[in-house]
Short mmCIF file of C-alpha atoms in Angstrom, two decimals:
data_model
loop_
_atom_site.label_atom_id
_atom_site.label_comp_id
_atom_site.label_asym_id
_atom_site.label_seq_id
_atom_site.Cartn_x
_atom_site.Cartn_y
_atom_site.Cartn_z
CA UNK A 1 22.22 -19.06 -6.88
CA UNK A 2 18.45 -19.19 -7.99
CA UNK A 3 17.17 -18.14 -5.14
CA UNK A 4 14.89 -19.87 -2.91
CA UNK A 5 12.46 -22.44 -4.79
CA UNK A 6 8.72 -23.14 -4.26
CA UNK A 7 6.92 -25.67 -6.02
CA UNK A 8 4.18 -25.75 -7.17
CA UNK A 9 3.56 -22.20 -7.73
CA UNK A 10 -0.44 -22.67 -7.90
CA UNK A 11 -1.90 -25.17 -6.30
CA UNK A 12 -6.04 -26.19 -6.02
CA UNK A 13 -7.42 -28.59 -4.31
CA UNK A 14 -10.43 -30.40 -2.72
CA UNK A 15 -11.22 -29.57 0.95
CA UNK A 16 -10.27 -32.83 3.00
CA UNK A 17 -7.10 -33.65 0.47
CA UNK A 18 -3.69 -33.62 1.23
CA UNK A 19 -1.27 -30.69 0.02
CA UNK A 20 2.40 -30.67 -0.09
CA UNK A 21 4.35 -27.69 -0.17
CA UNK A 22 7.80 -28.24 -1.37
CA UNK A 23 11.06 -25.72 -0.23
CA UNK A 24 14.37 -25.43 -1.68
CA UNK A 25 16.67 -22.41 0.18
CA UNK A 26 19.50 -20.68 -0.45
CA UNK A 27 22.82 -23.00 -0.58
CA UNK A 28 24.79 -21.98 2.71
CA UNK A 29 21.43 -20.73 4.49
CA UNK A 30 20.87 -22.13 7.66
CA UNK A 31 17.90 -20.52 8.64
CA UNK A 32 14.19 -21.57 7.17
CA UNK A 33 10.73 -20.04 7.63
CA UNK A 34 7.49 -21.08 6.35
CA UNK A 35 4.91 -17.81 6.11
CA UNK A 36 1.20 -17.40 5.30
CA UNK A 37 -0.17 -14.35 4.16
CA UNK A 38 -3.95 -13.22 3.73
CA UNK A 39 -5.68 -10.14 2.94
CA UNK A 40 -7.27 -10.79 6.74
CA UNK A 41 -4.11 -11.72 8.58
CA UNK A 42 -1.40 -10.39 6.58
CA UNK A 43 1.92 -12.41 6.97
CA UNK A 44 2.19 -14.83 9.82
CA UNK A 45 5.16 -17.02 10.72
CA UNK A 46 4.44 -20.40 10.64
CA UNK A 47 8.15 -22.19 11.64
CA UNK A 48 11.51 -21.61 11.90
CA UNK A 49 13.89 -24.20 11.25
CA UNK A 50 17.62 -23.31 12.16
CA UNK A 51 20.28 -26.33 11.03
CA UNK A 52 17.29 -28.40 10.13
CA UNK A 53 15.84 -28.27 13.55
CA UNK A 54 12.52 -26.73 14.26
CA UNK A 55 13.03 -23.93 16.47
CA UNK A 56 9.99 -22.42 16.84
CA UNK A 57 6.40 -23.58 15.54
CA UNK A 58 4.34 -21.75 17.80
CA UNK A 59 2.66 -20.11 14.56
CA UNK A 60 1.16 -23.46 13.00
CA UNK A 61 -2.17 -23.35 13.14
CA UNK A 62 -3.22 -27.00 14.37
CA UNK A 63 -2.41 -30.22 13.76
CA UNK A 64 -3.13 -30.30 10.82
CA UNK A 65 -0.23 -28.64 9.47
CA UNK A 66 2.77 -30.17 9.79
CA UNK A 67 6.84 -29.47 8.45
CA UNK A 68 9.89 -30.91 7.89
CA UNK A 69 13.28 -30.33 6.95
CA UNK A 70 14.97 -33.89 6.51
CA UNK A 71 18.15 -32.26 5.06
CA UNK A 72 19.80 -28.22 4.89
CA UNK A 73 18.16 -28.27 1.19
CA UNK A 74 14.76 -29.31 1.32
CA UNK A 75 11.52 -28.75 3.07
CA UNK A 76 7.91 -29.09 3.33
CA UNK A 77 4.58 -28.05 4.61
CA UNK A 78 2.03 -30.31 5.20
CA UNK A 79 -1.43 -29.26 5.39
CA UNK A 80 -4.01 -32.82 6.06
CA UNK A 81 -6.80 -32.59 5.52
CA UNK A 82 -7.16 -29.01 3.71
CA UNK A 83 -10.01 -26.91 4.46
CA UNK A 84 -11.00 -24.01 2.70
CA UNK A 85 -9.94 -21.82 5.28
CA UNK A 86 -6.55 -22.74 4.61
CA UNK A 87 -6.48 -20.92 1.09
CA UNK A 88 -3.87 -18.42 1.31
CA UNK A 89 0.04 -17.81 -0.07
CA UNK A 90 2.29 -19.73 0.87
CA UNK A 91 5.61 -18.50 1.46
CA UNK A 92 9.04 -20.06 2.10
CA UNK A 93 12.20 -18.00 3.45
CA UNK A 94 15.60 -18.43 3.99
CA UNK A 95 18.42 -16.36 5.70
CA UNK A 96 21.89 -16.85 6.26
CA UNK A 97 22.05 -16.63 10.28
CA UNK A 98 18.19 -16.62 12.25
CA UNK A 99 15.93 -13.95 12.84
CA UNK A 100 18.79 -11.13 12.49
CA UNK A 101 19.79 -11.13 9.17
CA UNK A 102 17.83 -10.69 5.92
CA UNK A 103 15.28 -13.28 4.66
CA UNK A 104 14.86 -14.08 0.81
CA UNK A 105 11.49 -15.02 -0.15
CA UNK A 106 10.69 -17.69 -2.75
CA UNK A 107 7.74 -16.35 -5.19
CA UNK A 108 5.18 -18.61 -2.94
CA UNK A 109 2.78 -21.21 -3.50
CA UNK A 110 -0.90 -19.85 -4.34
CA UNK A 111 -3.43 -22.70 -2.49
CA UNK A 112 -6.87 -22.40 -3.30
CA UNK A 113 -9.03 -25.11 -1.05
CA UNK A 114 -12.66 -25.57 -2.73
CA UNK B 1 3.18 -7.74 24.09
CA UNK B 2 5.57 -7.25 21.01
CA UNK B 3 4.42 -5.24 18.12
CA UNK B 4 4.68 -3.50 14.81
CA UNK B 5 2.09 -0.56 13.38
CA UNK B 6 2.47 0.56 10.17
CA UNK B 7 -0.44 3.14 10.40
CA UNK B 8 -1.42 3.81 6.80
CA UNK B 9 -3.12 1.19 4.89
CA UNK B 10 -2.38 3.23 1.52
CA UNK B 11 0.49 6.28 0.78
CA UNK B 12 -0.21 8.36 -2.76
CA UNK B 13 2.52 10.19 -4.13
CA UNK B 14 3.25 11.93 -6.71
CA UNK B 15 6.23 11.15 -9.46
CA UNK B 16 9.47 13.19 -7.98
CA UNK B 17 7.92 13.99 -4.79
CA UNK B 18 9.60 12.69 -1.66
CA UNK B 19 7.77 9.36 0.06
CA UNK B 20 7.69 8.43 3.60
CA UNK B 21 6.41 5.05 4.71
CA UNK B 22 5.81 5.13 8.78
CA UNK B 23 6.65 2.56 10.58
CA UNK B 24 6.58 2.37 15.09
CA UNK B 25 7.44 -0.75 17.20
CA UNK B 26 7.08 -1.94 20.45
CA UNK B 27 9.67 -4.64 21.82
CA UNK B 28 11.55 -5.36 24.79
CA UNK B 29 15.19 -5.10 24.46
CA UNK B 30 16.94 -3.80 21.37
CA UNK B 31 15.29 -4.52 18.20
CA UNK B 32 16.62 -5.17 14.93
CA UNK B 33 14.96 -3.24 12.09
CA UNK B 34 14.12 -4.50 8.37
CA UNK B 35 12.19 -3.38 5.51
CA UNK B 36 10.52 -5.46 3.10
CA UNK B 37 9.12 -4.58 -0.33
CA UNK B 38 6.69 -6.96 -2.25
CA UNK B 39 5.33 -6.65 -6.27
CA UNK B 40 2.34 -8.25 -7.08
CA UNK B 41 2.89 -12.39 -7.34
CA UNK B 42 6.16 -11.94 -6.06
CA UNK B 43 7.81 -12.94 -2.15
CA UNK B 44 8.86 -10.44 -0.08
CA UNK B 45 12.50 -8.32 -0.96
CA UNK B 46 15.24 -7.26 1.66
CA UNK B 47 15.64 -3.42 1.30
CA UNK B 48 17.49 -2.39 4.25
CA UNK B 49 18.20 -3.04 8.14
CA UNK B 50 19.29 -1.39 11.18
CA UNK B 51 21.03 -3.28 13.75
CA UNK B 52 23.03 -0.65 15.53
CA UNK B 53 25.74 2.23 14.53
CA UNK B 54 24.50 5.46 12.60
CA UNK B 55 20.54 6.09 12.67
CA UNK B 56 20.40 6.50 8.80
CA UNK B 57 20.45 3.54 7.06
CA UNK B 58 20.88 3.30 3.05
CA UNK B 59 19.68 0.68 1.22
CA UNK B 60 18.43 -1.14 -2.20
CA UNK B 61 17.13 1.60 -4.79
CA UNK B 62 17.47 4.49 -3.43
CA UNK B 63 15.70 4.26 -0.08
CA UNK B 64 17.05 5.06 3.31
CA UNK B 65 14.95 4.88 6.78
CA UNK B 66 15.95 6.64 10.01
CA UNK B 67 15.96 5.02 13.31
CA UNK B 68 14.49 7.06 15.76
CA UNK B 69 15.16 4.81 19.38
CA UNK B 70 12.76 7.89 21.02
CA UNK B 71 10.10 7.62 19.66
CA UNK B 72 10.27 3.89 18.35
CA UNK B 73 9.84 4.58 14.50
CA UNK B 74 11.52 3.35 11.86
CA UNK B 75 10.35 5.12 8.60
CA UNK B 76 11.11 4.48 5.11
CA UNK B 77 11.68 7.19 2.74
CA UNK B 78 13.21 8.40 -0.78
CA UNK B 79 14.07 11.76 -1.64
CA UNK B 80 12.28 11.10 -5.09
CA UNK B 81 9.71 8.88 -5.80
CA UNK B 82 9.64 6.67 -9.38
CA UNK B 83 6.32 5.08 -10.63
CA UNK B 84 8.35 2.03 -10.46
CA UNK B 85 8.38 2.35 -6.25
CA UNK B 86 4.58 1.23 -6.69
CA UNK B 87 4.05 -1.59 -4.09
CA UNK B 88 3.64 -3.10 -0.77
CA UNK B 89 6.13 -2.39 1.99
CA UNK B 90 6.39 -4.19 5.25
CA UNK B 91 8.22 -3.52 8.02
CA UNK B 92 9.44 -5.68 10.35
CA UNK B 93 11.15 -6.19 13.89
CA UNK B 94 13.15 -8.67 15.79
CA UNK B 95 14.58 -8.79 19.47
CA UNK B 96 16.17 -11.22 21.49
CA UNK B 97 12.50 -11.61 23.79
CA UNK B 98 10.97 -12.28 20.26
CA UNK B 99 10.92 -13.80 17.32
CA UNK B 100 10.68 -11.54 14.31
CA UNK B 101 7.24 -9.65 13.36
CA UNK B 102 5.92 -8.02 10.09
CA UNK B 103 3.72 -4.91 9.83
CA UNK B 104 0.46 -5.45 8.20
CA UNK B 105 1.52 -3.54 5.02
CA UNK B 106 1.23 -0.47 3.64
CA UNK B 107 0.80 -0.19 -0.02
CA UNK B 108 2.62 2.75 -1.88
CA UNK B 109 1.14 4.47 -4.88
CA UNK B 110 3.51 6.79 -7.40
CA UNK B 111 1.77 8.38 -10.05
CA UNK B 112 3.11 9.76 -12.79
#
């Protein structure tokens, strides 16, 4: 397996456009989390999906961020409109069974909002 | 409150010396233990868990942590350090009452 897949891997863009963070996991995973990380906040869980169902997305920041997991091998992050604030890496994670077992990372998504 | 303190920012050691990375938690019922490692421009990689069974845990390249239920640590170490070990660690915990939290990092220095 390749691991889990982020695309793109850089992305910049114009405070008030759309981004879309795309998500491939592990084949067999059933467990998917979308983190942020910043030299200020470190890394912060933004959802959990488990069977494609969000579980938990107490960790979005506001509506303006949104995700979705339409089947068990894709998903995406939504951020609309982008605000500068929102520059950060973007990680995606998969495990094989929830918050218990071990998460693999996908190399992340570097947004810059200018 | 749930919680995670990894309370050095920054650990220097020297090539061949043993390493300890400290890690202390704070969660209601039993937790489950993990430690992350991260290279620059790269996500996050498992190195080892506790769950239950023996305190000492073994895991990816050479490092082992101890679970210490006591005193609520969970500390990374390696008998030896390589220059290669260079990087961020994060530790992180899980219990049933929560859903799973990192450490803010600490970054590990070998030098030759």
């Amino acid at each position: 397996d390749a691991g889990v897949i982020q695309s793109p891997r850089h992305e910049v863009t114009e405070m008030g456009q759309e981004v879309t963070l795309r998500c491939k996991p592990i084949s067999g995973h059933n467990s998917l989390f979308w983190y942020r990380q910043t030299m200020m906040r470190g890394l912060e869980l933004l959802i959990y999906f488990n069977n494609n169902v969000p579980i938990d997305d107490s960790g979005m920041p506001e509506d303006r961020f949104s995700a979705k997991m339409p089947n068990a091998s894709f998903s995406t992050l939504k951020i609309q409109p982008s605000e500068p604030r929102d520059s950060a890496v973007y990680f995606c994670a998969s495990s094989f069974r929830g918050w218990n077992t071990e998460a693999f990372f996908g190399q992340g998504t570097r947004l810059t909002v200018v | 409150a749930q919680s995670v303190a990894q309370p050095e920012d920054q650990v220097n050691v020297a090539e061949g010396n043993p390493l300890t990375v400290k890690c202390t938690y704070s969660v209601s019922g039993n937790p489950y233990l993990f430690w992350y490692v991260q290279y620059p421009n790269r996500g996050l990689q498992f190195l080892l868990k506790y769950i239950t069974g023996d305190n000492l845990v073994k895991g990816s390249y050479g490092f082992e942590a101890e679970f210490n239920k006591s005193q609520t640590s969970f500390h990374l170490k390696k008998p030896s350090a390589l220059v290669s070990d260079s990087a961020l660690y994060f530790c992180a915990v899980y219990s049933s009452a929560s859903k799973i939290i990192f450490g803010s990092g600490t970054r590990l220095s070998i030098r030759p």
